[in-house]
XYZ file of C-alpha atoms in Angstrom:
709
model
C 8.787 139.763 168.594
C 10.615 142.821 169.123
C 10.395 143.910 172.143
C 9.730 147.344 173.031
C 11.903 150.200 174.740
C 10.788 150.880 178.501
C 10.435 154.921 179.944
C 11.118 154.075 184.176
C 10.205 157.111 184.894
C 6.172 157.643 183.587
C 5.894 153.965 184.638
C 7.312 154.399 188.392
C 4.647 157.109 188.267
C 1.850 155.528 187.461
C 2.214 152.338 189.262
C 3.299 154.585 192.289
C -0.614 156.807 191.376
C -2.273 153.180 191.181
C -1.206 152.119 194.445
C -2.235 155.843 195.964
C -5.947 155.039 194.272
C -5.817 151.824 196.002
C -4.318 153.616 199.453
C -7.367 155.686 199.523
C -10.356 153.082 198.457
C -8.386 150.654 201.197
C -9.732 153.789 203.943
C -12.564 154.484 202.440
C -13.592 150.623 203.325
C -11.656 151.339 206.422
C -14.073 154.550 207.332
C -17.494 152.058 207.167
C -16.319 149.894 209.191
C -15.448 152.095 211.036
C -19.287 154.038 211.170
C -20.436 150.526 211.497
C -18.640 149.858 214.129
C -19.814 153.019 216.236
C -23.774 152.839 215.097
C -23.327 149.237 216.540
C -22.345 150.848 220.014
C -25.107 152.889 219.426
C -27.465 150.877 219.805
C -25.716 148.605 222.650
C -26.132 151.695 224.160
C -29.310 152.261 223.182
C -30.209 148.270 224.210
C -28.534 149.205 228.731
C -31.107 152.320 228.261
C -33.950 150.609 227.761
C -33.218 147.711 229.421
C -36.574 147.611 232.173
C -37.882 144.277 233.419
C -39.620 142.612 230.823
C -42.615 141.929 231.985
C -43.533 146.038 231.714
C -41.688 146.473 228.864
C -42.841 142.999 226.607
C -44.339 144.690 224.360
C -42.228 147.765 223.394
C -39.225 144.916 223.257
C -40.726 142.563 220.419
C -41.443 145.912 218.111
C -37.541 146.567 218.650
C -35.666 143.327 219.288
C -37.479 142.834 215.747
C -35.462 145.681 213.442
C -32.078 145.432 215.744
C -31.297 142.034 215.521
C -32.208 142.576 211.990
C -29.947 145.206 211.670
C -27.085 143.371 213.381
C -27.190 140.617 211.173
C -26.824 143.069 208.101
C -23.734 144.148 209.908
C -22.340 141.719 210.550
C -22.347 139.895 206.561
C -21.475 144.096 205.585
C -18.180 143.493 207.585
C -17.401 139.649 205.781
C -18.210 140.078 203.467
C -15.724 143.987 202.789
C -13.207 141.464 204.244
C -13.745 138.495 201.748
C -13.522 141.210 198.988
C -10.267 142.980 200.600
C -8.286 139.630 200.751
C -7.473 139.599 196.327
C -6.755 143.283 196.618
C -3.960 142.536 199.299
C -2.717 139.900 197.694
C -2.353 142.443 194.439
C -0.660 145.079 196.430
C 1.802 141.981 198.096
C 2.710 141.146 194.368
C 3.406 144.844 192.824
C 5.579 145.076 196.009
C 7.176 142.079 195.001
C 7.964 143.151 191.262
C 8.943 147.173 192.387
C 11.876 145.511 194.111
C 13.010 143.555 191.913
C 12.327 145.877 189.234
C 14.569 148.412 191.296
C 17.118 145.338 191.635
C 16.876 145.052 188.032
C 17.613 148.322 186.720
C 20.947 148.596 188.585
C 22.628 145.628 186.748
C 25.885 146.417 184.771
C 25.161 147.317 181.122
C 28.993 145.576 180.233
C 28.567 141.395 179.953
C 27.726 138.981 182.699
C 30.471 136.375 184.417
C 28.138 133.269 184.719
C 27.600 134.241 188.397
C 26.599 136.792 188.332
C 23.955 136.134 184.790
C 22.973 132.718 186.456
C 21.630 135.416 189.741
C 19.719 138.409 186.820
C 18.379 134.689 185.218
C 16.771 134.149 188.467
C 15.714 137.361 189.278
C 14.320 137.869 185.808
C 12.852 133.960 186.643
C 10.561 135.922 189.630
C 10.236 139.461 188.203
C 8.440 137.956 185.489
C 6.344 135.302 188.074
C 5.339 138.647 190.247
C 3.814 139.815 186.575
C 1.855 137.351 186.111
C 0.856 136.794 190.226
C -0.025 140.769 189.412
C -1.747 139.893 186.295
C -3.170 136.600 187.635
C -5.052 138.703 191.327
C -5.673 142.158 189.334
C -9.131 140.454 187.933
C -11.102 138.601 190.894
C -9.744 141.586 193.030
C -11.819 143.908 190.801
C -14.800 141.114 190.865
C -14.598 141.303 194.678
C -14.848 144.976 195.027
C -17.736 145.079 192.008
C -19.753 142.584 194.273
C -19.190 144.578 197.392
C -19.671 148.171 195.593
C -22.808 146.371 194.267
C -23.690 145.245 197.628
C -23.432 148.434 199.659
C -25.429 150.011 196.813
C -27.916 147.015 197.080
C -28.320 147.656 200.431
C -28.262 150.799 200.949
C -25.377 150.416 203.884
C -23.164 153.580 203.341
C -23.900 156.963 201.652
C -23.369 157.942 198.288
C -20.696 159.564 199.462
C -18.735 156.619 199.894
C -20.722 154.267 197.330
C -19.335 157.145 194.552
C -15.739 156.694 196.394
C -15.922 153.152 196.070
C -16.636 153.561 192.075
C -13.953 155.803 191.132
C -11.331 153.299 192.407
C -12.980 150.043 191.084
C -12.740 152.579 187.794
C -9.168 152.946 188.700
C -7.647 149.477 189.435
C -9.649 148.087 186.001
C -7.709 150.840 184.160
C -4.813 149.439 185.498
C -5.256 146.578 184.695
C -6.245 147.319 181.359
C -2.873 149.552 180.691
C -0.046 149.159 183.040
C -0.389 145.125 183.489
C 0.179 144.697 179.471
C 2.655 147.363 180.119
C 4.672 145.135 182.756
C 4.203 142.235 180.592
C 5.514 144.312 176.909
C 7.502 146.399 178.256
C 9.265 147.811 181.313
C 11.667 146.438 182.833
C 11.305 142.612 182.140
C 11.112 143.857 178.241
C 14.937 145.114 179.203
C 15.703 142.212 180.990
C 14.413 140.264 178.412
C 16.925 142.470 175.886
C 19.412 141.951 178.074
C 19.722 138.317 177.738
C 19.286 137.575 174.649
C 22.208 140.042 174.168
C 24.521 137.376 177.436
C 22.434 134.584 174.791
C 24.551 135.609 171.751
C 27.181 136.396 173.439
C 27.914 132.825 175.036
C 26.656 131.286 171.382
C 29.330 133.766 169.231
C 32.336 132.489 172.260
C 31.987 129.250 172.020
C 34.684 128.627 168.806
C 35.676 125.796 166.924
C 39.403 125.574 168.142
C 41.675 123.504 165.946
C 39.906 123.922 163.016
C 41.869 125.207 160.032
C 45.587 124.103 161.849
C 46.143 120.979 160.013
C 44.137 120.041 157.568
C 42.663 115.914 157.432
C 40.990 113.620 156.103
C 38.602 115.029 159.447
C 38.713 111.095 160.253
C 37.958 111.520 163.924
C 37.441 108.275 166.930
C 34.901 107.869 169.162
C 37.479 109.627 171.951
C 38.155 112.808 169.878
C 35.026 114.016 168.509
C 35.199 117.963 169.156
C 32.795 119.338 172.205
C 32.036 123.246 171.670
C 31.434 124.464 175.376
C 31.725 124.543 178.942
C 29.090 122.835 180.678
C 28.787 125.865 182.562
C 28.462 128.177 178.918
C 26.063 125.871 178.072
C 24.013 125.422 181.559
C 23.658 128.933 181.082
C 22.368 128.933 177.198
C 19.814 126.289 178.500
C 19.115 129.025 181.766
C 18.309 131.785 178.988
C 16.236 129.676 176.435
C 14.277 128.414 179.088
C 13.296 132.107 180.320
C 12.847 133.674 177.271
C 10.488 130.887 176.061
C 8.570 131.396 178.923
C 8.036 134.679 177.692
C 6.488 134.064 174.641
C 10.569 134.138 173.003
C 11.265 130.860 172.365
C 11.265 132.136 167.733
C 13.662 134.718 169.071
C 16.280 132.689 170.436
C 15.879 130.294 168.385
C 16.452 132.856 165.522
C 19.374 134.184 167.181
C 20.931 130.496 168.058
C 20.803 129.462 164.217
C 22.349 132.927 163.330
C 25.306 132.975 165.317
C 26.150 129.078 165.143
C 26.008 129.583 161.940
C 27.990 132.765 161.887
C 31.133 130.855 163.542
C 30.757 127.633 161.730
C 31.223 129.271 158.576
C 33.863 131.011 160.002
C 35.861 127.857 161.540
C 35.166 126.602 157.379
C 36.898 129.449 156.095
C 39.924 129.328 157.871
C 40.737 126.043 156.128
C 40.672 129.198 152.696
C 38.613 127.472 150.314
C 38.786 129.329 147.619
C 37.718 126.961 145.730
C 34.868 126.676 146.340
C 33.798 129.908 144.717
C 34.495 128.105 141.381
C 31.568 125.734 140.861
C 29.941 126.304 137.136
C 30.614 123.464 135.479
C 32.066 125.864 132.470
C 34.328 127.466 135.409
C 35.302 124.334 136.081
C 36.705 123.458 132.446
C 38.344 126.570 132.015
C 40.471 125.903 135.291
C 44.121 124.415 134.981
C 44.243 120.711 135.237
C 47.005 120.942 138.537
C 44.917 123.821 139.876
C 41.441 122.135 139.891
C 43.402 118.694 140.960
C 44.702 120.185 143.743
C 40.929 122.099 144.767
C 39.382 118.768 144.393
C 41.837 116.846 146.872
C 40.899 120.389 149.374
C 37.425 118.963 148.257
C 37.941 115.328 149.674
C 39.432 116.428 153.213
C 37.059 120.197 153.998
C 33.869 117.794 152.881
C 35.186 115.025 155.666
C 36.270 117.702 158.016
C 33.092 119.992 157.720
C 31.177 117.009 158.792
C 32.987 114.854 161.197
C 34.711 117.686 163.090
C 31.917 120.719 162.941
C 28.823 119.696 162.355
C 29.287 117.114 164.587
C 30.238 119.650 167.419
C 27.011 121.853 166.113
C 24.845 118.899 166.674
C 25.644 117.866 169.865
C 26.049 121.670 171.370
C 22.309 122.149 169.445
C 21.003 118.735 171.536
C 22.745 119.693 174.046
C 20.993 123.374 174.748
C 18.056 123.387 172.826
C 16.566 119.494 173.180
C 15.557 120.318 176.843
C 13.136 122.295 175.918
C 12.173 121.123 172.793
C 10.448 117.984 171.168
C 12.743 115.729 169.058
C 11.934 117.622 165.871
C 11.694 121.138 166.196
C 16.031 121.036 167.436
C 17.305 119.228 164.827
C 15.386 121.924 162.527
C 17.596 124.365 163.861
C 20.964 122.413 163.547
C 19.939 121.853 159.783
C 19.163 125.201 159.517
C 22.753 126.056 160.504
C 24.441 123.347 157.814
C 22.035 123.647 155.277
C 23.753 127.060 153.331
C 27.191 125.400 154.136
C 26.575 122.217 153.063
C 25.067 123.352 149.975
C 28.435 125.034 148.854
C 29.874 121.921 149.357
C 27.106 120.317 146.685
C 27.473 122.691 144.491
C 31.386 122.028 143.987
C 30.773 118.939 143.745
C 28.458 118.843 141.275
C 30.492 121.437 138.880
C 33.170 118.527 138.509
C 30.875 115.496 138.152
C 29.451 117.620 135.587
C 31.743 119.189 133.793
C 33.906 117.191 130.413
C 35.160 113.950 130.851
C 38.966 113.821 130.304
C 40.514 110.817 130.774
C 43.004 112.501 134.043
C 39.626 113.424 135.507
C 38.706 109.802 136.561
C 40.466 109.180 139.000
C 39.998 111.852 140.957
C 36.404 111.299 140.069
C 36.560 108.161 142.721
C 38.211 109.721 145.155
C 35.722 111.959 145.538
C 32.700 108.097 145.070
C 35.489 106.505 147.671
C 35.146 109.531 150.051
C 31.253 110.070 149.930
C 30.730 106.387 149.942
C 33.055 105.999 152.574
C 31.568 108.889 154.718
C 27.823 107.981 153.871
C 25.666 106.173 156.766
C 28.237 108.296 159.128
C 26.661 111.101 156.621
C 23.091 109.472 156.924
C 23.336 109.881 160.818
C 24.315 113.569 161.164
C 21.674 114.243 159.168
C 18.188 112.270 159.754
C 15.733 112.506 160.922
C 13.195 115.168 158.708
C 14.841 118.262 158.920
C 17.717 116.444 157.384
C 16.296 114.603 154.788
C 16.427 117.827 152.065
C 20.857 117.681 152.993
C 20.674 114.108 152.792
C 18.622 113.733 149.064
C 20.902 116.243 147.654
C 23.617 114.147 149.306
C 22.453 110.525 147.394
C 22.062 113.357 144.066
C 26.088 114.027 144.145
C 26.771 110.500 145.069
C 24.710 109.622 141.703
C 26.498 112.295 139.612
C 30.522 111.455 140.350
C 29.045 107.551 139.830
C 27.614 108.231 136.621
C 30.524 110.745 135.217
C 33.180 108.753 136.369
C 31.641 105.094 134.209
C 31.087 107.211 131.586
C 34.632 108.744 131.288
C 35.798 104.975 132.040
C 33.868 103.726 129.280
C 33.794 107.017 126.528
C 38.266 106.751 127.515
C 37.799 103.077 124.841
C 35.549 104.504 122.638
C 38.248 107.841 122.232
C 41.313 104.937 121.289
C 38.717 103.322 118.896
C 38.142 106.700 117.418
C 41.979 108.041 117.534
C 42.565 104.831 114.815
C 41.639 107.115 111.807
C 42.966 110.497 113.782
C 46.535 110.028 114.863
C 49.537 109.202 112.776
C 51.342 106.306 113.305
C 54.887 107.170 114.925
C 57.644 107.815 111.697
C 59.953 105.490 113.147
C 57.780 102.512 114.222
C 58.022 103.049 117.941
C 55.763 103.229 120.408
C 52.913 105.705 120.118
C 51.487 107.894 122.795
C 48.540 106.099 123.151
C 49.763 103.351 123.925
C 51.439 104.368 126.389
C 49.118 106.755 128.105
C 46.222 103.992 127.807
C 48.963 101.481 129.460
C 50.403 103.542 132.754
C 46.180 105.021 133.140
C 44.497 101.487 132.867
C 47.652 99.847 135.308
C 47.278 102.760 137.620
C 43.275 102.434 137.649
C 44.316 98.656 138.942
C 45.994 99.790 141.424
C 45.279 98.937 145.406
C 44.408 102.916 145.116
C 41.694 102.766 142.414
C 40.535 99.600 141.491
C 38.260 99.200 144.394
C 36.328 102.167 143.950
C 36.549 101.826 139.763
C 35.110 98.792 140.677
C 32.345 99.650 142.830
C 31.153 102.156 140.106
C 30.883 100.106 137.930
C 28.818 97.506 140.123
C 27.132 99.950 140.722
C 26.114 101.708 137.635
C 25.201 97.662 135.918
C 23.043 97.400 139.247
C 20.689 100.734 138.501
C 20.721 99.991 134.707
C 19.829 96.296 134.791
C 17.651 96.461 138.008
C 17.612 96.393 142.021
C 16.670 93.340 141.511
C 18.608 91.324 139.031
C 22.204 89.847 139.743
C 25.235 91.165 139.344
C 28.609 90.235 138.593
C 31.322 90.797 141.589
C 32.884 93.678 141.244
C 36.589 91.668 140.332
C 34.525 90.766 137.490
C 32.715 93.753 136.307
C 36.568 95.621 136.531
C 38.273 92.657 135.211
C 36.185 92.403 131.860
C 36.004 96.854 131.252
C 39.996 96.369 131.670
C 40.223 93.699 128.996
C 37.361 95.678 126.419
C 40.073 98.861 126.301
C 43.376 96.804 125.795
C 41.783 95.237 123.451
C 40.754 98.634 121.889
C 44.205 99.713 121.802
C 44.667 96.231 120.280
C 42.987 97.388 117.358
C 44.407 100.772 117.699
C 47.448 99.671 116.908
C 46.516 96.719 113.933
C 44.964 99.899 112.306
C 48.027 102.534 112.567
C 49.984 99.065 111.703
C 48.340 98.705 108.346
C 49.129 102.747 107.615
C 52.650 102.502 106.973
C 53.776 102.587 103.052
C 57.244 101.395 104.245
C 57.658 97.576 104.691
C 59.351 97.010 107.504
C 58.853 99.944 109.701
C 54.855 98.058 110.631
C 56.622 94.786 111.748
C 58.535 97.231 113.734
C 55.701 99.276 115.269
C 53.791 96.291 116.067
C 56.513 94.683 118.040
C 57.335 97.849 120.275
C 53.320 98.627 120.757
C 53.019 94.792 121.849
C 56.155 94.459 123.927
C 55.258 97.621 125.567
C 51.887 96.345 126.611
C 52.994 92.946 127.537
C 56.217 94.279 129.756
C 54.173 96.750 131.621
C 51.601 94.298 132.517
C 53.350 91.374 133.096
C 53.366 91.131 137.109
C 51.726 94.332 137.907
C 48.171 94.651 139.232
C 46.450 95.523 135.863
C 47.827 91.820 134.749
C 46.613 89.893 137.959
C 43.240 91.806 137.074
C 42.564 90.802 133.725
C 45.330 87.214 133.348
C 48.495 86.965 132.513
C 48.302 84.318 130.826
C 45.911 86.131 128.629
C 48.420 88.664 128.692
C 51.348 86.404 127.571
C 48.922 85.163 125.428
C 47.490 88.159 123.374
C 50.360 90.642 123.550
C 53.669 88.259 123.989
C 53.107 85.891 121.126
C 51.544 89.265 118.666
C 55.273 90.788 119.551
C 56.616 87.981 119.070
C 55.004 87.217 115.444
C 56.073 90.690 115.116
C 59.014 90.136 115.123
C 60.265 87.174 113.226
C 58.302 89.639 110.302
C 61.045 92.598 110.725
C 63.842 90.023 110.804
C 62.146 88.237 107.596
C 61.837 91.645 106.361
C 64.403 93.416 106.925
C 67.551 90.809 106.958
C 65.885 87.983 105.392
C 65.976 89.482 102.168
C 69.622 90.869 102.831
C 70.870 87.377 103.226
C 68.937 85.510 100.530
C 71.579 87.963 98.256
C 73.951 85.127 99.318
C 72.073 82.361 98.608
C 74.295 80.217 96.485
C 75.011 76.478 97.286
C 78.704 74.418 96.655
C 77.065 72.192 94.166
C 76.473 75.059 92.013
C 79.919 76.896 92.343
C 81.755 73.912 91.826
C 79.469 73.348 88.516
C 80.452 77.275 87.837
C 84.375 76.748 88.026
C 84.061 73.043 86.121
C 81.812 74.550 83.166
C 83.385 78.235 83.404
C 86.362 78.583 84.950
C 87.170 79.773 88.349
C 87.320 83.203 86.774
C 83.891 83.297 86.021
C 83.136 81.362 89.998
C 84.794 83.871 91.569
C 82.364 87.395 89.346
C 79.994 85.524 90.386
C 80.651 85.621 94.181
C 82.327 89.125 93.771
C 78.848 89.814 92.437
C 76.823 88.652 95.429
C 78.866 90.168 98.038
C 79.160 93.320 96.718
C 75.071 93.060 96.505
C 74.998 92.149 99.758
C 77.347 94.528 100.692
C 75.281 97.224 99.258
C 71.979 96.024 100.642
C 73.404 95.018 104.472
C 74.378 99.799 103.904
C 71.587 100.352 103.344
C 69.806 98.365 106.282
C 72.076 99.953 108.263
C 71.062 103.357 106.967
C 67.759 103.259 107.459
C 67.729 101.831 111.234
C 69.536 104.599 112.078
C 67.397 107.518 110.347
C 63.426 106.110 110.768
C 63.366 102.535 112.864
C 63.140 102.972 116.281
C 63.663 99.625 119.137
C 63.162 102.261 122.379
C 63.035 99.264 124.564
C 66.129 98.431 126.069
C 65.966 94.562 126.665
C 63.671 94.344 123.441
C 66.222 95.704 121.173
C 69.483 93.908 123.272
C 67.296 91.053 122.280
C 66.609 91.367 118.194
C 70.279 92.596 118.339
C 71.389 88.959 118.940
C 68.285 87.649 116.913
C 70.014 89.457 113.164
C 73.248 89.139 113.901
C 72.519 85.654 114.756
C 70.718 85.410 111.050
C 72.916 87.726 109.322
C 76.748 87.341 110.246
C 76.779 83.670 110.526
C 75.344 83.087 106.561
C 78.509 85.684 105.473
C 80.996 83.812 107.308
C 79.487 81.240 105.700
C 79.345 82.712 101.979
C 83.038 83.581 102.675
C 84.280 80.608 103.359
C 82.478 77.834 100.769
C 83.671 80.992 98.288
C 87.640 80.850 99.465
C 89.040 79.889 96.350
C 87.566 82.863 94.151
C 87.776 85.855 96.528
C 91.162 85.098 98.117
C 93.165 87.907 97.905
C 90.694 90.489 97.499
C 89.617 92.762 100.418
C 86.925 91.539 102.483
C 84.554 92.985 105.900
C 85.305 90.257 108.259
C 82.730 88.264 109.994
C 83.188 90.083 112.779
C 83.050 93.453 111.978
C 79.949 93.037 110.065
C 78.430 91.243 113.776
C 80.992 94.543 115.285
C 78.438 96.948 113.418
C 75.260 95.017 114.365
C 76.345 95.965 117.744
C 76.920 99.133 117.370
C 73.332 99.761 114.960
C 71.412 98.336 117.790
C 73.312 100.151 121.012
C 72.810 103.387 119.335
C 76.261 104.487 118.457
C 76.975 104.227 115.395
C 77.643 107.695 113.019
C 78.205 109.318 109.901
C 78.792 107.030 106.376
C 77.758 103.331 107.303
C 80.281 102.900 103.951
C 83.350 104.371 105.642
C 82.433 102.258 108.880
C 83.502 99.238 106.911
C 86.612 97.853 107.486
C 87.712 95.103 104.382
C 90.453 92.940 105.552
C 91.584 89.089 103.277
C 88.874 86.567 102.970
C 89.392 84.070 106.103
C 90.758 80.781 104.907
C 88.582 77.802 103.941
C 87.106 76.002 107.251
C 87.641 79.041 109.700
C 83.906 79.903 110.095
C 81.174 76.308 109.424
C 77.468 78.007 106.817
C 75.045 78.826 108.975
C 71.410 80.005 107.805
C 68.923 79.876 109.347
C 65.744 82.592 111.538
C 65.694 82.976 114.671
C 63.192 80.255 116.676
C 60.036 81.841 117.924
C 59.737 79.861 121.015
C 57.549 80.546 124.138
C 59.466 81.801 126.952
C 58.185 82.832 130.559
C 61.722 84.718 131.767
C 60.281 88.279 129.217
C 62.704 87.029 126.708
C 61.890 87.117 122.617
C 61.912 83.434 122.368
């Protein structure tokens, strides 16, 4: 309702005219009473003059006393009726006089904002003015009714002349016109209307003055204890606001006061949150979010979580408390929460919109961790959120909160399961590393799962998977514990990773590379999961049984394929050499030994070249173990061959076993360069008995110290 402006001078003149008309009517009635008194005195004098002995005038007395007594009774009844008719009019005049004085007092109030004390006094005067105007409105009808009865009585009894009756009728019509026109103007226009407008301005000014302190100065997670909950407004400000609302409500302006309250407090809450500079909230559609740089999106989600918590715990908790302190004494328990819900609805919609956009955007693996951050934050404040926006008024906000939580749960679980499907799908898509090193998918997947199984995310991931399981199976189902669900899910991803490794392993054409690739990959999986939260979750024994064993088998196959065939070129026993010496002579045995040693050295140099240019063992510990195993396989066999054929190889320049061992050491240490054949330094064959013949592969037994057995 809009209050109309006052025209002070016109109202004053109209009010003065009405009072004048009432005074004229009062004078007419007084004149009538005076005439009646005069008649009464005349009758009394006549009665004295006519006093004669009763015995002489008894007959005349009887004839005259009857009419005179009747006239006296009529005069007294008229006097009583006139007095009774004037009582409401006098009360009306007193109310009009009070309203006029209050009108004059309020008209001198300053236009500038009022201090708290002056504002309370101003409100008191407005309340008194409203009460006075209400008394005027309530007193006009009785006054008119009593005067109407008096005029009708005089006209019916002919107690006065027609002139006076006409004057009384005119006065009655004037009072009726005042009631029909002026009382409504007093209620809805004039000084009361101006005073109510000023109260509305003061109401808006005080509400705008109450601001959220500290919001935006330091962004935290918004978790506030009971003793640190923000309180808006001082007791004096809240009392003034409550008094203003009470006065406005008494003058049919409750809707206006509610509109002002919602508009101003929404603006204050929005400004407080805008100090956080939430520019990221302008980007909310899934397509726009997909177009953001990952670092930008990651930072935006982090800010969203912080700002969401701060908006709930700092801004809206304080707004609800202020709304309750100001409005709840004047409204029922359903109306004032609606005002608070209107304040929060638009702001929360902006936060919900961004969260929904993130949940509906593309399901890239790296988004899982930020989605889990969102889920954990929403899940932790869920009960508090429902208590802040409780009741029917906050039901729409709570419904949208639950929908956002569901979206985040679905998005998180889908990202996780699709990550496993992506690992499966990469079997035929990305070729294996050409040097047999650990592929990117293995590195990424293992570190991804390790990070996911850390203390920061394992609990949230378990709750997400278990919640998804409950939703699919129904609330009456008996879902597995969270750790069991997460353990099975992690094991499935690792199994998919193992299938990926085996599929890539089969794509190599080189006979040695598949074993190097598998050895590197499984060793990487085992060493990165051993002793980690992922290893504890899936099971250390399970990890060891699957991946350490697989790495050891690949290492055995690598030694057999890469170095076993080189050693096989020296394969000749002493009996064969002795028999050859007896049948063909020493020279033929020397030729056979030289052919074998040349074949061995050629194959050895080729192996060195391939290892230098085509093979890679990136893990230092694994490389050290392989270096030792290969040295124990090759060097003793080479030394045994030299010792067995020493008689026929004497005097020839051969590579000493120590040099061979040094070449292997440099190879695996990554220090070999240039032409391999140029690195070989030959020396005379060692004498017989210098080394013992030894040839066997390294045993691949189990151990728990992170080393190939």
